[in-house]
mmCIF file of C-alpha atoms in Angstrom:
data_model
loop_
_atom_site.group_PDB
_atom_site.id
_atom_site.type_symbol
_atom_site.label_atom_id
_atom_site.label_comp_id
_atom_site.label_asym_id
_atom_site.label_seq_id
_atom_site.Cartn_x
_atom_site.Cartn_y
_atom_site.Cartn_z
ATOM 1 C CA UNK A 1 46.635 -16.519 16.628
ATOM 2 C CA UNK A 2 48.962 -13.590 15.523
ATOM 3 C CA UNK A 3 52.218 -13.289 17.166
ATOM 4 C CA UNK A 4 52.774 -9.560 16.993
ATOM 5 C CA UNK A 5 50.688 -7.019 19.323
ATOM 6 C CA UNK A 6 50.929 -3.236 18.070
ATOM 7 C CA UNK A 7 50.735 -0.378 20.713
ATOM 8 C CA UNK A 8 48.740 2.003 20.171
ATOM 9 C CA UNK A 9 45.936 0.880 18.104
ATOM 10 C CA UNK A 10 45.636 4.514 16.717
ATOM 11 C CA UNK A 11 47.794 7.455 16.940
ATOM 12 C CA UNK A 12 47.491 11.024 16.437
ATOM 13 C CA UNK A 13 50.297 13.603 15.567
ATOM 14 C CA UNK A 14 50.634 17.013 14.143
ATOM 15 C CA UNK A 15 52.944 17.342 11.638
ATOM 16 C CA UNK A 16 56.529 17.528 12.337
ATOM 17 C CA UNK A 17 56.381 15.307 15.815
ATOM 18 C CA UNK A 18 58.044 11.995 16.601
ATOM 19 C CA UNK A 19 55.735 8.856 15.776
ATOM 20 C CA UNK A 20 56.729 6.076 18.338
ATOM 21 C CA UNK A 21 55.028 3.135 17.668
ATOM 22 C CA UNK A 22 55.616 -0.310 19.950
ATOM 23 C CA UNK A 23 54.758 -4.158 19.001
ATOM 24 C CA UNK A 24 55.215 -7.225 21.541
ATOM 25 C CA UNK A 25 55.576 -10.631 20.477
ATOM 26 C CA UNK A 26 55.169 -14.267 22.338
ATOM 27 C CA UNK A 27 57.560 -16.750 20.666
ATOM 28 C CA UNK A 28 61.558 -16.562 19.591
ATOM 29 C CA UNK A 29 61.885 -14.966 16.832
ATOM 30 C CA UNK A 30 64.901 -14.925 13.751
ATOM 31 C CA UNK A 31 64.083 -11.083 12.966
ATOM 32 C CA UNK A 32 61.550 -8.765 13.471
ATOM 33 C CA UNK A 33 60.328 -6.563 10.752
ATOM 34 C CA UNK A 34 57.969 -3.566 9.999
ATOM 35 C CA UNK A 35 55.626 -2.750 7.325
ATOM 36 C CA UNK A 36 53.828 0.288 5.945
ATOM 37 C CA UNK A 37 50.171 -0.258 4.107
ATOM 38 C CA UNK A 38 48.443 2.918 2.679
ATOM 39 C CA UNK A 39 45.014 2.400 2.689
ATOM 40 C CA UNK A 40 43.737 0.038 -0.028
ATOM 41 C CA UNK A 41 46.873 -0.687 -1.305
ATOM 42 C CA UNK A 42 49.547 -3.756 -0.393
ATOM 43 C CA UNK A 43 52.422 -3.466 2.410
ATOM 44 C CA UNK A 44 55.691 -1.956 1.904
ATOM 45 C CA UNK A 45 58.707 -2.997 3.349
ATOM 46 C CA UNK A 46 60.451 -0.631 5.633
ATOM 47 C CA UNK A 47 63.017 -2.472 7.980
ATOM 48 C CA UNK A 48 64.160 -5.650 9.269
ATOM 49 C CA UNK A 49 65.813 -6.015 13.037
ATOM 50 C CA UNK A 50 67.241 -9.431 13.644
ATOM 51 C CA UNK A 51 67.633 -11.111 16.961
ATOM 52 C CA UNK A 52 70.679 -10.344 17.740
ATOM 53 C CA UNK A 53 70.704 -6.846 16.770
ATOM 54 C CA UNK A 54 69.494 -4.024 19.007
ATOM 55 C CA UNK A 55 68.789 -1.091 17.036
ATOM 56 C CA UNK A 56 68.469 -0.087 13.608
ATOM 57 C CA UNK A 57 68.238 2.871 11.483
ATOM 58 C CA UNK A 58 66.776 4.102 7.951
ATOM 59 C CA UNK A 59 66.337 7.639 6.934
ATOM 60 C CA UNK A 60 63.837 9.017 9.271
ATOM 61 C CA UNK A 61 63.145 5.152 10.796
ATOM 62 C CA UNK A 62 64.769 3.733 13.741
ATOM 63 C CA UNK A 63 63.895 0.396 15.724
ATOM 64 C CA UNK A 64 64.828 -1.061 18.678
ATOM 65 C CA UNK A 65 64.088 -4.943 19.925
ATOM 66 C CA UNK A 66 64.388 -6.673 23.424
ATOM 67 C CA UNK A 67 64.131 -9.734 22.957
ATOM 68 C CA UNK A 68 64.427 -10.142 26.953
ATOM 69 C CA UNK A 69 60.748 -7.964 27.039
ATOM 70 C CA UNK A 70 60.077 -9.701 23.649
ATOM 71 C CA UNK A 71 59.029 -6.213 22.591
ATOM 72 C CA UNK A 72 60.012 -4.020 19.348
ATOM 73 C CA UNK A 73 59.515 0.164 19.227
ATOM 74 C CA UNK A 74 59.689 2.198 15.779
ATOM 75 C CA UNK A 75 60.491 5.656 15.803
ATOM 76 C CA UNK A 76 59.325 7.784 13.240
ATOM 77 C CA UNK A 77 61.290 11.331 13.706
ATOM 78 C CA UNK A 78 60.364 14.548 12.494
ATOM 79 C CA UNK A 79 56.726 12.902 10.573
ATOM 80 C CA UNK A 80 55.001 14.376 7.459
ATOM 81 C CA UNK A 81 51.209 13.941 6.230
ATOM 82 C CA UNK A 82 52.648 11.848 3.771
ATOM 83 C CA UNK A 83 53.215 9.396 6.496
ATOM 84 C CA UNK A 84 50.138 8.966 7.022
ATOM 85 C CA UNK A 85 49.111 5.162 6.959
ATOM 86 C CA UNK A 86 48.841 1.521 8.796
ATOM 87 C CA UNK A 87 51.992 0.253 10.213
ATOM 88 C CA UNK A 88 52.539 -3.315 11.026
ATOM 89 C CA UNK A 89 55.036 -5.340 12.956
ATOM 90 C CA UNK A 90 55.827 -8.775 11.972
ATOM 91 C CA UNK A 91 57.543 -11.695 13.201
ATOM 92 C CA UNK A 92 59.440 -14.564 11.236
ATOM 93 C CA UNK A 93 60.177 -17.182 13.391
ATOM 94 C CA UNK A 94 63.262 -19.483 13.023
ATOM 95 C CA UNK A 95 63.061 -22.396 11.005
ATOM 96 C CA UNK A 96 63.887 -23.699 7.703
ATOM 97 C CA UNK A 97 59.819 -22.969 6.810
ATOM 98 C CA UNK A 98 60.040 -19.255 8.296
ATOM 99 C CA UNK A 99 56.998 -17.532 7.465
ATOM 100 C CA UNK A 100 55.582 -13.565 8.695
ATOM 101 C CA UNK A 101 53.002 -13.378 11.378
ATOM 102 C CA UNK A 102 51.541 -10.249 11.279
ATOM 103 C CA UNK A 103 49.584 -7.985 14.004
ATOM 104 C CA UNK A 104 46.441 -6.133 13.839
ATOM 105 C CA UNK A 105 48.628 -3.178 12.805
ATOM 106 C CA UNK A 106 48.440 0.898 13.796
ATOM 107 C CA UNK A 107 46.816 3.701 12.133
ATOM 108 C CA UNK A 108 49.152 6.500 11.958
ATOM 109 C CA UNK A 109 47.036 9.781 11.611
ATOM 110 C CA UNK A 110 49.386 12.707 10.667
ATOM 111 C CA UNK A 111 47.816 16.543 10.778
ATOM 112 C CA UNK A 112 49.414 19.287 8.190
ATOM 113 C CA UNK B 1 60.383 -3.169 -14.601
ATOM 114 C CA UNK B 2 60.449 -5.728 -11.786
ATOM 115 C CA UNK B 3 57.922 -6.236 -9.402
ATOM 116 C CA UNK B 4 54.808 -8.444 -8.113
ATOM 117 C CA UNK B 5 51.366 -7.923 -9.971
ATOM 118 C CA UNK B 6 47.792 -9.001 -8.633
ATOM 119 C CA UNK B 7 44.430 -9.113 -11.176
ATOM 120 C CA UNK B 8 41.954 -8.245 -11.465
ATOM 121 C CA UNK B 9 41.977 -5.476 -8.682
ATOM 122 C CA UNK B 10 38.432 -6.252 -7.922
ATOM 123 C CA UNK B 11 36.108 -9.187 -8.563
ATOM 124 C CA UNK B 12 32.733 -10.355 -7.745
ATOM 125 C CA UNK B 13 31.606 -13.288 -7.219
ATOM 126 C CA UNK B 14 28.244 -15.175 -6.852
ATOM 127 C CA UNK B 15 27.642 -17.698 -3.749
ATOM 128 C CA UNK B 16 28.927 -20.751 -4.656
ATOM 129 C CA UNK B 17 31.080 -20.188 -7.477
ATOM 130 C CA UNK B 18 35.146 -20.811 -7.432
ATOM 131 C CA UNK B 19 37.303 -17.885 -7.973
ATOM 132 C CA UNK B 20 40.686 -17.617 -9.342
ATOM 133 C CA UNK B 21 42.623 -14.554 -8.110
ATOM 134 C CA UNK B 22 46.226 -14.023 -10.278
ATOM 135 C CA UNK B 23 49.618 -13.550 -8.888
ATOM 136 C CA UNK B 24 52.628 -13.015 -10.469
ATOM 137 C CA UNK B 25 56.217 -11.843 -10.230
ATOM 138 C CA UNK B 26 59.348 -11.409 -12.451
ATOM 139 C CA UNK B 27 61.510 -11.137 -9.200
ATOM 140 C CA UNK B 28 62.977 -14.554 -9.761
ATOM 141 C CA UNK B 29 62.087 -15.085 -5.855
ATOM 142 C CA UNK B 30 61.470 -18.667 -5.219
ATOM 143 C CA UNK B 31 59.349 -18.519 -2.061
ATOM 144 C CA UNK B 32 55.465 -16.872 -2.822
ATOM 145 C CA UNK B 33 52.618 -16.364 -0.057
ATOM 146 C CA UNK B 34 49.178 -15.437 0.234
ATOM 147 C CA UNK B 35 47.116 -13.540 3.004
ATOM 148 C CA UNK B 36 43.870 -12.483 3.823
ATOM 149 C CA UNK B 37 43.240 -9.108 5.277
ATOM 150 C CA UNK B 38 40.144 -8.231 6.875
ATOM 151 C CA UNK B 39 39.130 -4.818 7.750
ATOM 152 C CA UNK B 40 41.005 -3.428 10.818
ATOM 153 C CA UNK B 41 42.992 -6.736 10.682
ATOM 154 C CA UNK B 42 46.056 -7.927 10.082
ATOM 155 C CA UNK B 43 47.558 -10.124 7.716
ATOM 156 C CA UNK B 44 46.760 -13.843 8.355
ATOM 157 C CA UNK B 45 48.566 -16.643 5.968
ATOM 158 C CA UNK B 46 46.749 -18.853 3.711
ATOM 159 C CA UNK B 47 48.928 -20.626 1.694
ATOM 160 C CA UNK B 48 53.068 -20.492 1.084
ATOM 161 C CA UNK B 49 55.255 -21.799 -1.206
ATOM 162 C CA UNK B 50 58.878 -22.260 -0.586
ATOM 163 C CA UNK B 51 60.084 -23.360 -4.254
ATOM 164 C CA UNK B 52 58.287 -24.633 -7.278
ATOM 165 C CA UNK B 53 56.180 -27.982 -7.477
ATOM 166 C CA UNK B 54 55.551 -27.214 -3.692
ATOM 167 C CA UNK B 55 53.555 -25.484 -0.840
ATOM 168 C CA UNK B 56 52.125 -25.648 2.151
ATOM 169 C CA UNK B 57 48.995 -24.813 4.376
ATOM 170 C CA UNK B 58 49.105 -21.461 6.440
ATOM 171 C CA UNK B 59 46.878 -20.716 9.505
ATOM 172 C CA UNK B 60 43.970 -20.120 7.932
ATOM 173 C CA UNK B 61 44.211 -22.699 4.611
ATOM 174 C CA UNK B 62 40.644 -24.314 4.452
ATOM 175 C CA UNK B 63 38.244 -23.531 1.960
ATOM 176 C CA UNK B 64 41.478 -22.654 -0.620
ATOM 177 C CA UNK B 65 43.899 -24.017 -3.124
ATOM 178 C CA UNK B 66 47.067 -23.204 -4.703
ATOM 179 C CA UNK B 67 49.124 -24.427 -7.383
ATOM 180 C CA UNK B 68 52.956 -23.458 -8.180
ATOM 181 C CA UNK B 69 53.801 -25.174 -11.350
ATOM 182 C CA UNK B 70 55.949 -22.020 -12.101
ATOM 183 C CA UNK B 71 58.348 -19.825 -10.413
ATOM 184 C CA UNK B 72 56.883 -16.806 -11.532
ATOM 185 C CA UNK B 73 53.183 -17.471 -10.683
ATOM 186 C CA UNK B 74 51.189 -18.627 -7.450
ATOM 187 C CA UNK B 75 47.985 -18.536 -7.951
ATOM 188 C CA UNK B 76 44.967 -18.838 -5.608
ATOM 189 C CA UNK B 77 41.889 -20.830 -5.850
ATOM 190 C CA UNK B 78 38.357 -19.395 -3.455
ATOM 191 C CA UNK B 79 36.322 -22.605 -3.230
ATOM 192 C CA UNK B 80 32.502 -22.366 -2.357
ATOM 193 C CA UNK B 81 33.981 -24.045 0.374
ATOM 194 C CA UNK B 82 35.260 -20.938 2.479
ATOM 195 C CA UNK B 83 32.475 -20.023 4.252
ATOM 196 C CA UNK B 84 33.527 -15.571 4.543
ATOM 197 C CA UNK B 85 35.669 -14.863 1.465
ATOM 198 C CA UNK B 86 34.372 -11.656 1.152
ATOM 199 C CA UNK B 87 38.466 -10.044 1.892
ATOM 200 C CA UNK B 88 40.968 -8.197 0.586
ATOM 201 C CA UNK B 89 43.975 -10.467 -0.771
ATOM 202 C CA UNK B 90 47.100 -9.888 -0.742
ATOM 203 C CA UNK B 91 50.402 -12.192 -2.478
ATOM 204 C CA UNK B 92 53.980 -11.658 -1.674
ATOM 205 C CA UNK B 93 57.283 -12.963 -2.780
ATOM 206 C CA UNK B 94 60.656 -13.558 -1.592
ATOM 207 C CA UNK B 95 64.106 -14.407 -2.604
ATOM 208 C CA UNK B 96 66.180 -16.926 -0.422
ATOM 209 C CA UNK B 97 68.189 -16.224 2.173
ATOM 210 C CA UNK B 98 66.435 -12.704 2.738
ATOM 211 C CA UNK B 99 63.681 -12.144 5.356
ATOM 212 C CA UNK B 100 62.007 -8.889 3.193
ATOM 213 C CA UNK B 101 58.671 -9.366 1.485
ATOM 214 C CA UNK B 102 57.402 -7.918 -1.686
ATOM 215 C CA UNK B 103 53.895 -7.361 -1.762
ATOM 216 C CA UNK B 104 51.310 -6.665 -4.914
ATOM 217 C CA UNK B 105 48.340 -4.181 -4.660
ATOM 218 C CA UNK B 106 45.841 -7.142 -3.864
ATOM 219 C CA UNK B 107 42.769 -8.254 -5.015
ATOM 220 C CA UNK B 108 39.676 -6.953 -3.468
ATOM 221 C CA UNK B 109 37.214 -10.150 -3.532
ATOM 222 C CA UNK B 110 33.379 -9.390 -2.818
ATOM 223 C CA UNK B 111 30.608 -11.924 -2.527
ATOM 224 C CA UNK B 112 27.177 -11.210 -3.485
#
């Protein structure tokens, strides 16, 4: 079963609007991270968030995690076409054998 | 130029027939994994391996093998055994003590 639940399935912006994208999770996790696919092509890494941090920042990116609601939220500010694209959240769990579970991901639509 | 390459990009297979699908990375990252996506899916694990000379199942292992008799390559094995291989495959890599994986483009597998 996947661990990671993204909220909204699909989302719709015009250019130049906040993206806020939210994933919720079942099981402690180590860290929490978030991935970018463009369609047909493989996932990119965009940023990690582990357990005992709160929020995080990258350029345009920022992520929060709770682990008391088990839930993650990633903020895309100020969006471009170009951002246009799948974004998934995934777990790793903690372990010496850590491995990604992935969700179902969300399809980021962004109008010019 | 570093990085993780996949090939071929797409293959075709006949019912019945075992398929080889190519992964590779000059990364020097000594854990290497390999998902399925479906469309409108997520990710889902078939196979990892954590350091050479061994690996282990993922969630969805059956009708696959692997092989990691080298750091730099993992390749994947798509038995007549798997009943729905028709997928798009993805390998990653990682180095140790980091959570971040580095995906290839995939292999687009279709059975005919």
């Amino acid at each position: 079963s996947q661990q990671g639940e993204e909220d909204p399935q699909a989302l719709s912006i015009q250019e130049g609007e906040n993206a806020t994208m939210n994933c919720s999770y079942k099981t402690s996790i180590n860290n929490l991270q978030w991935y970018r696919q463009n369609s047909g092509r493989g996932l990119v890494h965009l940023i990690l968030i582990r357990s005992n941090e709160r929020e995080k920042h990258s350029g345009r990116l920022r992520v929060t995690l709770d682990t008391s609601k088990k839930s993650s939220s990633l903020l895309i500010t100020a969006s471009r076409a170009a951002d246009t694209a799948s974004y998934f959240c995934a777990t790793a769990t903690t372990g010496a054998n850590s491995k990604l579970t992935f969700g179902k991901g969300i399809t980021l639509s962004v109008r010019p | 130029d570093g990085g993780i390459t996949q090939s071929p990009k797409y293959l075709f297979r006949k019912e019945g027939q075992n398929v080889t699908l190519s992964c590779e990375q000059n990364l020097n990252h000594d854990a290497m994994y390999w998902y399925r996506q479906d469309p409108g899916q997520g990710l889902r694990l078939i196979y990892y391996s954590q350091i050479v000379n061994d690996f282990q199942k993922g969630d969805i292992a059956e009708g696959y093998s692997v092989s990691r008799e080298k750091k730099e390559s993992f390749p994947l094995t798509v038995t007549s055994a798997q009943k729905n291989p028709t997928a798009f495959y993805l390998c990653a890599s990682r180095a140790s003590g980091t959570g971040e994986q580095f995906f290839g483009p995939g292999t687009r597998l279709t059975v005919l």
